[in-house]
Amino acid sequence: MDDDHHEESLEFLESQPGPLLVPVLVVTEVSYLLASRLGAEAEVRFLGDFATGNLISEPVAGEDWLRIAQLVGRYQNLPLGTVDASVVAAAERLQLARIATFDRRHFTVVRPAHLPAFELLP
């Protein structure tokens, strides 16, 4: 594998009791990245994790869209972007404190509405 975080990601996924929630906009982004960087086989394995229940897609709720827009506007100098903002909005709505990401640049800056900061994994 040519991904810098492959081993760390695999170790993290195998150590979690699961299932893990994945915001639906993240599913699209990850599918694209896997297919373009690692090929169709990696994308198929990722999608298979939804079929087996290891991963659960979390839809964007109606109220999330306004919050996503607010976050994109507030953190436009990062820029945060819609996909990362959807992670924050879902975590806020579900009152989650932990986020799995290698994107420390964005998620260490963003301040969620329901707690001082996210715990970033792995």
mmCIF file of N, CA and C in Angstrom:
data_model
loop_
_atom_site.group_PDB
_atom_site.id
_atom_site.type_symbol
_atom_site.label_atom_id
_atom_site.label_comp_id
_atom_site.label_asym_id
_atom_site.label_seq_id
_atom_site.Cartn_x
_atom_site.Cartn_y
_atom_site.Cartn_z
ATOM 1 N N MET A 1 0.840 -1.183 0.000
ATOM 2 C CA MET A 1 0.000 0.000 0.000
ATOM 3 C C MET A 1 0.880 1.239 0.000
ATOM 4 N N ASP A 2 0.420 2.270 -0.678
ATOM 5 C CA ASP A 2 1.226 3.481 -0.754
ATOM 6 C C ASP A 2 0.668 4.620 0.100
ATOM 7 N N ASP A 3 -0.273 4.323 0.966
ATOM 8 C CA ASP A 3 -0.836 5.350 1.826
ATOM 9 C C ASP A 3 -0.005 5.468 3.096
ATOM 10 N N ASP A 4 0.350 6.693 3.473
ATOM 11 C CA ASP A 4 1.181 6.940 4.651
ATOM 12 C C ASP A 4 0.558 6.440 5.950
ATOM 13 N N HIS A 5 -0.757 6.395 6.008
ATOM 14 C CA HIS A 5 -1.441 6.042 7.254
ATOM 15 C C HIS A 5 -2.084 4.657 7.204
ATOM 16 N N HIS A 6 -1.735 3.857 6.220
ATOM 17 C CA HIS A 6 -2.409 2.564 6.043
ATOM 18 C C HIS A 6 -2.293 1.681 7.283
ATOM 19 N N GLU A 7 -1.087 1.442 7.758
ATOM 20 C CA GLU A 7 -0.886 0.548 8.898
ATOM 21 C C GLU A 7 -1.581 1.072 10.155
ATOM 22 N N GLU A 8 -1.435 2.368 10.398
ATOM 23 C CA GLU A 8 -2.065 2.977 11.576
ATOM 24 C C GLU A 8 -3.594 2.896 11.476
ATOM 25 N N SER A 9 -4.122 3.102 10.281
ATOM 26 C CA SER A 9 -5.573 3.013 10.066
ATOM 27 C C SER A 9 -6.068 1.598 10.301
ATOM 28 N N LEU A 10 -5.356 0.638 9.740
ATOM 29 C CA LEU A 10 -5.745 -0.763 9.889
ATOM 30 C C LEU A 10 -5.722 -1.178 11.356
ATOM 31 N N GLU A 11 -4.683 -0.802 12.055
ATOM 32 C CA GLU A 11 -4.569 -1.105 13.482
ATOM 33 C C GLU A 11 -5.724 -0.482 14.269
ATOM 34 N N PHE A 12 -6.040 0.769 13.960
ATOM 35 C CA PHE A 12 -7.141 1.453 14.637
ATOM 36 C C PHE A 12 -8.465 0.737 14.375
ATOM 37 N N LEU A 13 -8.759 0.451 13.107
ATOM 38 C CA LEU A 13 -10.024 -0.185 12.751
ATOM 39 C C LEU A 13 -10.167 -1.561 13.395
ATOM 40 N N GLU A 14 -9.075 -2.306 13.448
ATOM 41 C CA GLU A 14 -9.130 -3.649 14.034
ATOM 42 C C GLU A 14 -9.254 -3.606 15.552
ATOM 43 N N SER A 15 -8.869 -2.495 16.181
ATOM 44 C CA SER A 15 -8.912 -2.403 17.640
ATOM 45 C C SER A 15 -10.232 -1.844 18.170
ATOM 46 N N GLN A 16 -11.068 -1.330 17.303
ATOM 47 C CA GLN A 16 -12.327 -0.722 17.731
ATOM 48 C C GLN A 16 -13.411 -1.774 17.899
ATOM 49 N N PRO A 17 -14.222 -1.629 18.950
ATOM 50 C CA PRO A 17 -15.295 -2.593 19.140
ATOM 51 C C PRO A 17 -16.386 -2.460 18.073
ATOM 52 N N GLY A 18 -16.438 -1.276 17.415
ATOM 53 C CA GLY A 18 -17.347 -1.032 16.305
ATOM 54 C C GLY A 18 -18.802 -1.175 16.686
ATOM 55 N N PRO A 19 -19.697 -0.948 15.802
ATOM 56 C CA PRO A 19 -19.417 -0.356 14.488
ATOM 57 C C PRO A 19 -19.084 1.126 14.597
ATOM 58 N N LEU A 20 -18.462 1.647 13.562
ATOM 59 C CA LEU A 20 -18.104 3.063 13.518
ATOM 60 C C LEU A 20 -19.090 3.809 12.633
ATOM 61 N N LEU A 21 -19.458 5.020 13.059
ATOM 62 C CA LEU A 21 -20.324 5.880 12.247
ATOM 63 C C LEU A 21 -19.475 6.665 11.265
ATOM 64 N N VAL A 22 -19.938 6.714 10.029
ATOM 65 C CA VAL A 22 -19.238 7.457 8.991
ATOM 66 C C VAL A 22 -20.244 8.399 8.333
ATOM 67 N N PRO A 23 -20.074 9.711 8.507
ATOM 68 C CA PRO A 23 -20.987 10.638 7.826
ATOM 69 C C PRO A 23 -21.016 10.365 6.324
ATOM 70 N N VAL A 24 -22.190 10.413 5.758
ATOM 71 C CA VAL A 24 -22.384 10.002 4.365
ATOM 72 C C VAL A 24 -21.509 10.801 3.390
ATOM 73 N N LEU A 25 -21.251 12.079 3.670
ATOM 74 C CA LEU A 25 -20.380 12.846 2.781
ATOM 75 C C LEU A 25 -18.944 12.330 2.846
ATOM 76 N N VAL A 26 -18.559 11.773 3.976
ATOM 77 C CA VAL A 26 -17.227 11.180 4.122
ATOM 78 C C VAL A 26 -17.138 9.898 3.302
ATOM 79 N N VAL A 27 -18.240 9.141 3.239
ATOM 80 C CA VAL A 27 -18.260 7.906 2.446
ATOM 81 C C VAL A 27 -17.881 8.215 1.002
ATOM 82 N N THR A 28 -18.462 9.247 0.456
ATOM 83 C CA THR A 28 -18.180 9.638 -0.925
ATOM 84 C C THR A 28 -16.723 10.024 -1.102
ATOM 85 N N GLU A 29 -16.209 10.819 -0.184
ATOM 86 C CA GLU A 29 -14.824 11.269 -0.282
ATOM 87 C C GLU A 29 -13.846 10.101 -0.140
ATOM 88 N N VAL A 30 -14.083 9.237 0.824
ATOM 89 C CA VAL A 30 -13.197 8.086 1.039
ATOM 90 C C VAL A 30 -13.261 7.134 -0.147
ATOM 91 N N SER A 31 -14.448 6.889 -0.664
ATOM 92 C CA SER A 31 -14.578 6.011 -1.834
ATOM 93 C C SER A 31 -13.756 6.533 -3.000
ATOM 94 N N TYR A 32 -13.852 7.812 -3.250
ATOM 95 C CA TYR A 32 -13.081 8.416 -4.339
ATOM 96 C C TYR A 32 -11.580 8.265 -4.093
ATOM 97 N N LEU A 33 -11.134 8.602 -2.879
ATOM 98 C CA LEU A 33 -9.705 8.531 -2.570
ATOM 99 C C LEU A 33 -9.177 7.101 -2.661
ATOM 100 N N LEU A 34 -9.925 6.150 -2.149
ATOM 101 C CA LEU A 34 -9.497 4.757 -2.231
ATOM 102 C C LEU A 34 -9.381 4.300 -3.679
ATOM 103 N N ALA A 35 -10.402 4.583 -4.469
ATOM 104 C CA ALA A 35 -10.389 4.156 -5.863
ATOM 105 C C ALA A 35 -9.247 4.800 -6.638
ATOM 106 N N SER A 36 -9.024 6.082 -6.410
ATOM 107 C CA SER A 36 -8.008 6.790 -7.190
ATOM 108 C C SER A 36 -6.581 6.491 -6.727
ATOM 109 N N ARG A 37 -6.408 6.192 -5.440
ATOM 110 C CA ARG A 37 -5.051 5.969 -4.917
ATOM 111 C C ARG A 37 -4.685 4.506 -4.753
ATOM 112 N N LEU A 38 -5.676 3.688 -4.396
ATOM 113 C CA LEU A 38 -5.372 2.293 -4.092
ATOM 114 C C LEU A 38 -6.081 1.301 -5.001
ATOM 115 N N GLY A 39 -7.051 1.775 -5.770
ATOM 116 C CA GLY A 39 -7.733 0.902 -6.719
ATOM 117 C C GLY A 39 -9.092 0.418 -6.247
ATOM 118 N N ALA A 40 -9.768 -0.235 -7.172
ATOM 119 C CA ALA A 40 -11.138 -0.686 -6.935
ATOM 120 C C ALA A 40 -11.230 -1.699 -5.801
ATOM 121 N N GLU A 41 -10.223 -2.541 -5.644
ATOM 122 C CA GLU A 41 -10.273 -3.564 -4.595
ATOM 123 C C GLU A 41 -10.391 -2.933 -3.202
ATOM 124 N N ALA A 42 -9.638 -1.872 -2.962
ATOM 125 C CA ALA A 42 -9.707 -1.176 -1.668
ATOM 126 C C ALA A 42 -11.079 -0.528 -1.487
ATOM 127 N N GLU A 43 -11.598 0.038 -2.548
ATOM 128 C CA GLU A 43 -12.923 0.656 -2.470
ATOM 129 C C GLU A 43 -13.993 -0.399 -2.174
ATOM 130 N N VAL A 44 -13.891 -1.545 -2.814
ATOM 131 C CA VAL A 44 -14.852 -2.632 -2.593
ATOM 132 C C VAL A 44 -14.802 -3.109 -1.139
ATOM 133 N N ARG A 45 -13.600 -3.243 -0.578
ATOM 134 C CA ARG A 45 -13.475 -3.659 0.823
ATOM 135 C C ARG A 45 -14.127 -2.634 1.754
ATOM 136 N N PHE A 46 -13.895 -1.342 1.470
ATOM 137 C CA PHE A 46 -14.508 -0.277 2.267
ATOM 138 C C PHE A 46 -16.027 -0.376 2.210
ATOM 139 N N LEU A 47 -16.577 -0.505 1.030
ATOM 140 C CA LEU A 47 -18.027 -0.607 0.881
ATOM 141 C C LEU A 47 -18.570 -1.868 1.537
ATOM 142 N N GLY A 48 -17.787 -2.934 1.487
ATOM 143 C CA GLY A 48 -18.186 -4.180 2.137
ATOM 144 C C GLY A 48 -18.339 -4.033 3.639
ATOM 145 N N ASP A 49 -17.546 -3.137 4.232
ATOM 146 C CA ASP A 49 -17.668 -2.897 5.670
ATOM 147 C C ASP A 49 -19.016 -2.295 6.039
ATOM 148 N N PHE A 50 -19.651 -1.595 5.123
ATOM 149 C CA PHE A 50 -21.012 -1.093 5.367
ATOM 150 C C PHE A 50 -22.001 -2.253 5.268
ATOM 151 N N ALA A 51 -21.775 -3.130 4.295
ATOM 152 C CA ALA A 51 -22.669 -4.273 4.101
ATOM 153 C C ALA A 51 -22.640 -5.214 5.296
ATOM 154 N N THR A 52 -21.474 -5.375 5.930
ATOM 155 C CA THR A 52 -21.353 -6.285 7.074
ATOM 156 C C THR A 52 -21.705 -5.620 8.402
ATOM 157 N N GLY A 53 -21.879 -4.308 8.404
ATOM 158 C CA GLY A 53 -22.231 -3.607 9.637
ATOM 159 C C GLY A 53 -21.038 -3.125 10.444
ATOM 160 N N ASN A 54 -19.831 -3.295 9.941
ATOM 161 C CA ASN A 54 -18.652 -2.767 10.633
ATOM 162 C C ASN A 54 -18.643 -1.244 10.615
ATOM 163 N N LEU A 55 -19.192 -0.680 9.554
ATOM 164 C CA LEU A 55 -19.340 0.769 9.403
ATOM 165 C C LEU A 55 -20.812 1.068 9.176
ATOM 166 N N ILE A 56 -21.266 2.184 9.713
ATOM 167 C CA ILE A 56 -22.652 2.619 9.528
ATOM 168 C C ILE A 56 -22.623 4.036 8.993
ATOM 169 N N SER A 57 -23.316 4.262 7.881
ATOM 170 C CA SER A 57 -23.342 5.618 7.328
ATOM 171 C C SER A 57 -24.355 6.460 8.097
ATOM 172 N N GLU A 58 -23.920 7.667 8.415
ATOM 173 C CA GLU A 58 -24.764 8.624 9.139
ATOM 174 C C GLU A 58 -25.218 9.695 8.157
ATOM 175 N N PRO A 59 -26.520 9.765 7.879
ATOM 176 C CA PRO A 59 -26.997 10.763 6.924
ATOM 177 C C PRO A 59 -26.844 12.190 7.438
ATOM 178 N N VAL A 60 -26.838 13.115 6.524
ATOM 179 C CA VAL A 60 -26.862 14.532 6.888
ATOM 180 C C VAL A 60 -28.310 14.856 7.230
ATOM 181 N N ALA A 61 -28.546 15.226 8.467
ATOM 182 C CA ALA A 61 -29.903 15.577 8.897
ATOM 183 C C ALA A 61 -30.242 16.976 8.389
ATOM 184 N N GLY A 62 -31.513 17.263 8.276
ATOM 185 C CA GLY A 62 -31.942 18.559 7.773
ATOM 186 C C GLY A 62 -31.311 19.727 8.502
ATOM 187 N N GLU A 63 -31.257 19.647 9.841
ATOM 188 C CA GLU A 63 -30.681 20.739 10.625
ATOM 189 C C GLU A 63 -29.166 20.829 10.488
ATOM 190 N N ASP A 64 -28.548 19.765 10.019
ATOM 191 C CA ASP A 64 -27.085 19.780 9.849
ATOM 192 C C ASP A 64 -26.641 20.761 8.763
ATOM 193 N N TRP A 65 -27.461 20.945 7.736
ATOM 194 C CA TRP A 65 -27.031 21.774 6.605
ATOM 195 C C TRP A 65 -26.738 23.209 7.022
ATOM 196 N N LEU A 66 -27.572 23.776 7.881
ATOM 197 C CA LEU A 66 -27.319 25.136 8.363
ATOM 198 C C LEU A 66 -26.036 25.173 9.186
ATOM 199 N N ARG A 67 -25.863 24.176 10.046
ATOM 200 C CA ARG A 67 -24.647 24.125 10.863
ATOM 201 C C ARG A 67 -23.408 23.938 9.990
ATOM 202 N N ILE A 68 -23.498 23.117 8.958
ATOM 203 C CA ILE A 68 -22.381 22.934 8.020
ATOM 204 C C ILE A 68 -22.029 24.267 7.376
ATOM 205 N N ALA A 69 -23.039 24.994 6.932
ATOM 206 C CA ALA A 69 -22.808 26.309 6.313
ATOM 207 C C ALA A 69 -22.157 27.269 7.307
ATOM 208 N N GLN A 70 -22.638 27.265 8.549
ATOM 209 C CA GLN A 70 -22.037 28.132 9.575
ATOM 210 C C GLN A 70 -20.562 27.798 9.794
ATOM 211 N N LEU A 71 -20.260 26.517 9.888
ATOM 212 C CA LEU A 71 -18.878 26.089 10.116
ATOM 213 C C LEU A 71 -17.969 26.426 8.946
ATOM 214 N N VAL A 72 -18.457 26.202 7.729
ATOM 215 C CA VAL A 72 -17.660 26.534 6.537
ATOM 216 C C VAL A 72 -17.368 28.029 6.523
ATOM 217 N N GLY A 73 -18.367 28.851 6.857
ATOM 218 C CA GLY A 73 -18.157 30.298 6.908
ATOM 219 C C GLY A 73 -17.219 30.714 8.025
ATOM 220 N N ARG A 74 -17.423 30.155 9.199
ATOM 221 C CA ARG A 74 -16.596 30.532 10.352
ATOM 222 C C ARG A 74 -15.139 30.152 10.167
ATOM 223 N N TYR A 75 -14.885 29.003 9.579
ATOM 224 C CA TYR A 75 -13.515 28.500 9.419
ATOM 225 C C TYR A 75 -13.046 28.573 7.966
ATOM 226 N N GLN A 76 -13.500 29.603 7.253
ATOM 227 C CA GLN A 76 -13.153 29.712 5.838
ATOM 228 C C GLN A 76 -11.666 29.923 5.605
ATOM 229 N N ASN A 77 -10.933 30.406 6.588
ATOM 230 C CA ASN A 77 -9.496 30.608 6.418
ATOM 231 C C ASN A 77 -8.697 29.311 6.510
ATOM 232 N N LEU A 78 -9.318 28.219 7.020
ATOM 233 C CA LEU A 78 -8.591 26.946 7.073
ATOM 234 C C LEU A 78 -8.293 26.406 5.670
ATOM 235 N N PRO A 79 -9.129 26.249 4.748
ATOM 236 C CA PRO A 79 -10.596 26.219 4.788
ATOM 237 C C PRO A 79 -11.083 24.871 5.316
ATOM 238 N N LEU A 80 -12.214 24.903 6.037
ATOM 239 C CA LEU A 80 -12.749 23.679 6.622
ATOM 240 C C LEU A 80 -13.364 22.773 5.559
ATOM 241 N N GLY A 81 -14.272 23.304 4.774
ATOM 242 C CA GLY A 81 -14.914 22.509 3.726
ATOM 243 C C GLY A 81 -16.145 21.763 4.214
ATOM 244 N N THR A 82 -16.999 21.427 3.275
ATOM 245 C CA THR A 82 -18.291 20.808 3.561
ATOM 246 C C THR A 82 -18.155 19.435 4.214
ATOM 247 N N VAL A 83 -17.258 18.603 3.730
ATOM 248 C CA VAL A 83 -17.145 17.243 4.266
ATOM 249 C C VAL A 83 -16.712 17.271 5.725
ATOM 250 N N ASP A 84 -15.649 18.011 6.037
ATOM 251 C CA ASP A 84 -15.200 18.091 7.430
ATOM 252 C C ASP A 84 -16.252 18.760 8.309
ATOM 253 N N ALA A 85 -16.920 19.772 7.796
ATOM 254 C CA ALA A 85 -17.979 20.425 8.564
ATOM 255 C C ALA A 85 -19.130 19.462 8.840
ATOM 256 N N SER A 86 -19.389 18.535 7.915
ATOM 257 C CA SER A 86 -20.455 17.546 8.144
ATOM 258 C C SER A 86 -20.089 16.591 9.265
ATOM 259 N N VAL A 87 -18.812 16.316 9.443
ATOM 260 C CA VAL A 87 -18.357 15.479 10.558
ATOM 261 C C VAL A 87 -18.643 16.197 11.873
ATOM 262 N N VAL A 88 -18.310 17.474 11.927
ATOM 263 C CA VAL A 88 -18.542 18.268 13.136
ATOM 264 C C VAL A 88 -20.037 18.348 13.434
ATOM 265 N N ALA A 89 -20.840 18.639 12.419
ATOM 266 C CA ALA A 89 -22.287 18.771 12.622
ATOM 267 C C ALA A 89 -22.898 17.468 13.128
ATOM 268 N N ALA A 90 -22.503 16.347 12.557
ATOM 269 C CA ALA A 90 -23.032 15.055 13.013
ATOM 270 C C ALA A 90 -22.587 14.760 14.443
ATOM 271 N N ALA A 91 -21.324 15.022 14.749
ATOM 272 C CA ALA A 91 -20.819 14.784 16.109
ATOM 273 C C ALA A 91 -21.556 15.648 17.118
ATOM 274 N N GLU A 92 -21.816 16.897 16.758
ATOM 275 C CA GLU A 92 -22.570 17.774 17.662
ATOM 276 C C GLU A 92 -23.985 17.241 17.871
ATOM 277 N N ARG A 93 -24.658 16.901 16.791
ATOM 278 C CA ARG A 93 -26.042 16.427 16.882
ATOM 279 C C ARG A 93 -26.139 15.144 17.712
ATOM 280 N N LEU A 94 -25.162 14.273 17.558
ATOM 281 C CA LEU A 94 -25.166 12.986 18.261
ATOM 282 C C LEU A 94 -24.440 13.039 19.610
ATOM 283 N N GLN A 95 -23.915 14.238 19.955
ATOM 284 C CA GLN A 95 -23.202 14.442 21.215
ATOM 285 C C GLN A 95 -21.989 13.518 21.347
ATOM 286 N N LEU A 96 -21.237 13.403 20.266
ATOM 287 C CA LEU A 96 -20.041 12.565 20.257
ATOM 288 C C LEU A 96 -18.810 13.413 20.544
ATOM 289 N N ALA A 97 -17.889 12.858 21.293
ATOM 290 C CA ALA A 97 -16.672 13.585 21.664
ATOM 291 C C ALA A 97 -15.446 13.107 20.890
ATOM 292 N N ARG A 98 -15.520 11.904 20.321
ATOM 293 C CA ARG A 98 -14.351 11.311 19.658
ATOM 294 C C ARG A 98 -14.538 11.261 18.147
ATOM 295 N N ILE A 99 -13.479 11.653 17.426
ATOM 296 C CA ILE A 99 -13.489 11.626 15.968
ATOM 297 C C ILE A 99 -12.231 10.919 15.501
ATOM 298 N N ALA A 100 -12.402 9.998 14.582
ATOM 299 C CA ALA A 100 -11.252 9.331 13.970
ATOM 300 C C ALA A 100 -10.843 10.129 12.732
ATOM 301 N N THR A 101 -9.619 10.659 12.755
ATOM 302 C CA THR A 101 -9.139 11.454 11.633
ATOM 303 C C THR A 101 -7.624 11.594 11.699
ATOM 304 N N PHE A 102 -7.021 11.746 10.542
ATOM 305 C CA PHE A 102 -5.608 12.120 10.497
ATOM 306 C C PHE A 102 -5.476 13.607 10.178
ATOM 307 N N ASP A 103 -6.606 14.264 10.028
ATOM 308 C CA ASP A 103 -6.643 15.685 9.690
ATOM 309 C C ASP A 103 -6.560 16.532 10.956
ATOM 310 N N ARG A 104 -5.415 16.510 11.574
ATOM 311 C CA ARG A 104 -5.214 17.283 12.797
ATOM 312 C C ARG A 104 -5.291 18.789 12.521
ATOM 313 N N ARG A 105 -4.889 19.189 11.336
ATOM 314 C CA ARG A 105 -4.871 20.612 10.974
ATOM 315 C C ARG A 105 -6.248 21.252 11.142
ATOM 316 N N HIS A 106 -7.292 20.571 10.717
ATOM 317 C CA HIS A 106 -8.635 21.132 10.820
ATOM 318 C C HIS A 106 -9.270 20.865 12.172
ATOM 319 N N PHE A 107 -9.198 19.633 12.624
ATOM 320 C CA PHE A 107 -9.975 19.248 13.795
ATOM 321 C C PHE A 107 -9.369 19.673 15.123
ATOM 322 N N THR A 108 -8.137 20.135 15.141
ATOM 323 C CA THR A 108 -7.609 20.726 16.376
ATOM 324 C C THR A 108 -8.013 22.191 16.504
ATOM 325 N N VAL A 109 -8.399 22.799 15.405
ATOM 326 C CA VAL A 109 -8.794 24.206 15.397
ATOM 327 C C VAL A 109 -10.288 24.372 15.682
ATOM 328 N N VAL A 110 -11.092 23.523 15.089
ATOM 329 C CA VAL A 110 -12.554 23.638 15.204
ATOM 330 C C VAL A 110 -13.003 23.403 16.639
ATOM 331 N N ARG A 111 -13.871 24.281 17.112
ATOM 332 C CA ARG A 111 -14.444 24.154 18.449
ATOM 333 C C ARG A 111 -15.909 23.748 18.315
ATOM 334 N N PRO A 112 -16.226 22.516 18.708
ATOM 335 C CA PRO A 112 -17.621 22.073 18.620
ATOM 336 C C PRO A 112 -18.503 22.800 19.630
ATOM 337 N N ALA A 113 -19.792 22.820 19.357
ATOM 338 C CA ALA A 113 -20.737 23.531 20.208
ATOM 339 C C ALA A 113 -20.996 22.812 21.532
ATOM 340 N N HIS A 114 -20.774 21.520 21.593
ATOM 341 C CA HIS A 114 -21.176 20.733 22.764
ATOM 342 C C HIS A 114 -20.044 20.360 23.717
ATOM 343 N N LEU A 115 -18.807 20.722 23.405
ATOM 344 C CA LEU A 115 -17.683 20.448 24.290
ATOM 345 C C LEU A 115 -16.500 21.311 23.862
ATOM 346 N N PRO A 116 -15.497 21.455 24.717
ATOM 347 C CA PRO A 116 -14.383 22.346 24.390
ATOM 348 C C PRO A 116 -13.574 21.941 23.153
ATOM 349 N N ALA A 117 -13.377 20.624 22.979
ATOM 350 C CA ALA A 117 -12.610 20.137 21.832
ATOM 351 C C ALA A 117 -12.902 18.665 21.635
ATOM 352 N N PHE A 118 -12.684 18.182 20.411
ATOM 353 C CA PHE A 118 -12.838 16.763 20.134
ATOM 354 C C PHE A 118 -11.616 15.988 20.602
ATOM 355 N N GLU A 119 -11.831 14.742 20.980
ATOM 356 C CA GLU A 119 -10.726 13.812 21.182
ATOM 357 C C GLU A 119 -10.465 13.183 19.815
ATOM 358 N N LEU A 120 -9.251 13.354 19.309
ATOM 359 C CA LEU A 120 -8.920 12.871 17.973
ATOM 360 C C LEU A 120 -8.230 11.519 18.041
ATOM 361 N N LEU A 121 -8.740 10.585 17.274
ATOM 362 C CA LEU A 121 -8.198 9.233 17.206
ATOM 363 C C LEU A 121 -7.684 8.973 15.803
ATOM 364 N N PRO A 122 -6.810 8.108 15.509
ATOM 365 C CA PRO A 122 -6.038 7.322 16.461
ATOM 366 C C PRO A 122 -4.905 8.130 17.070
#
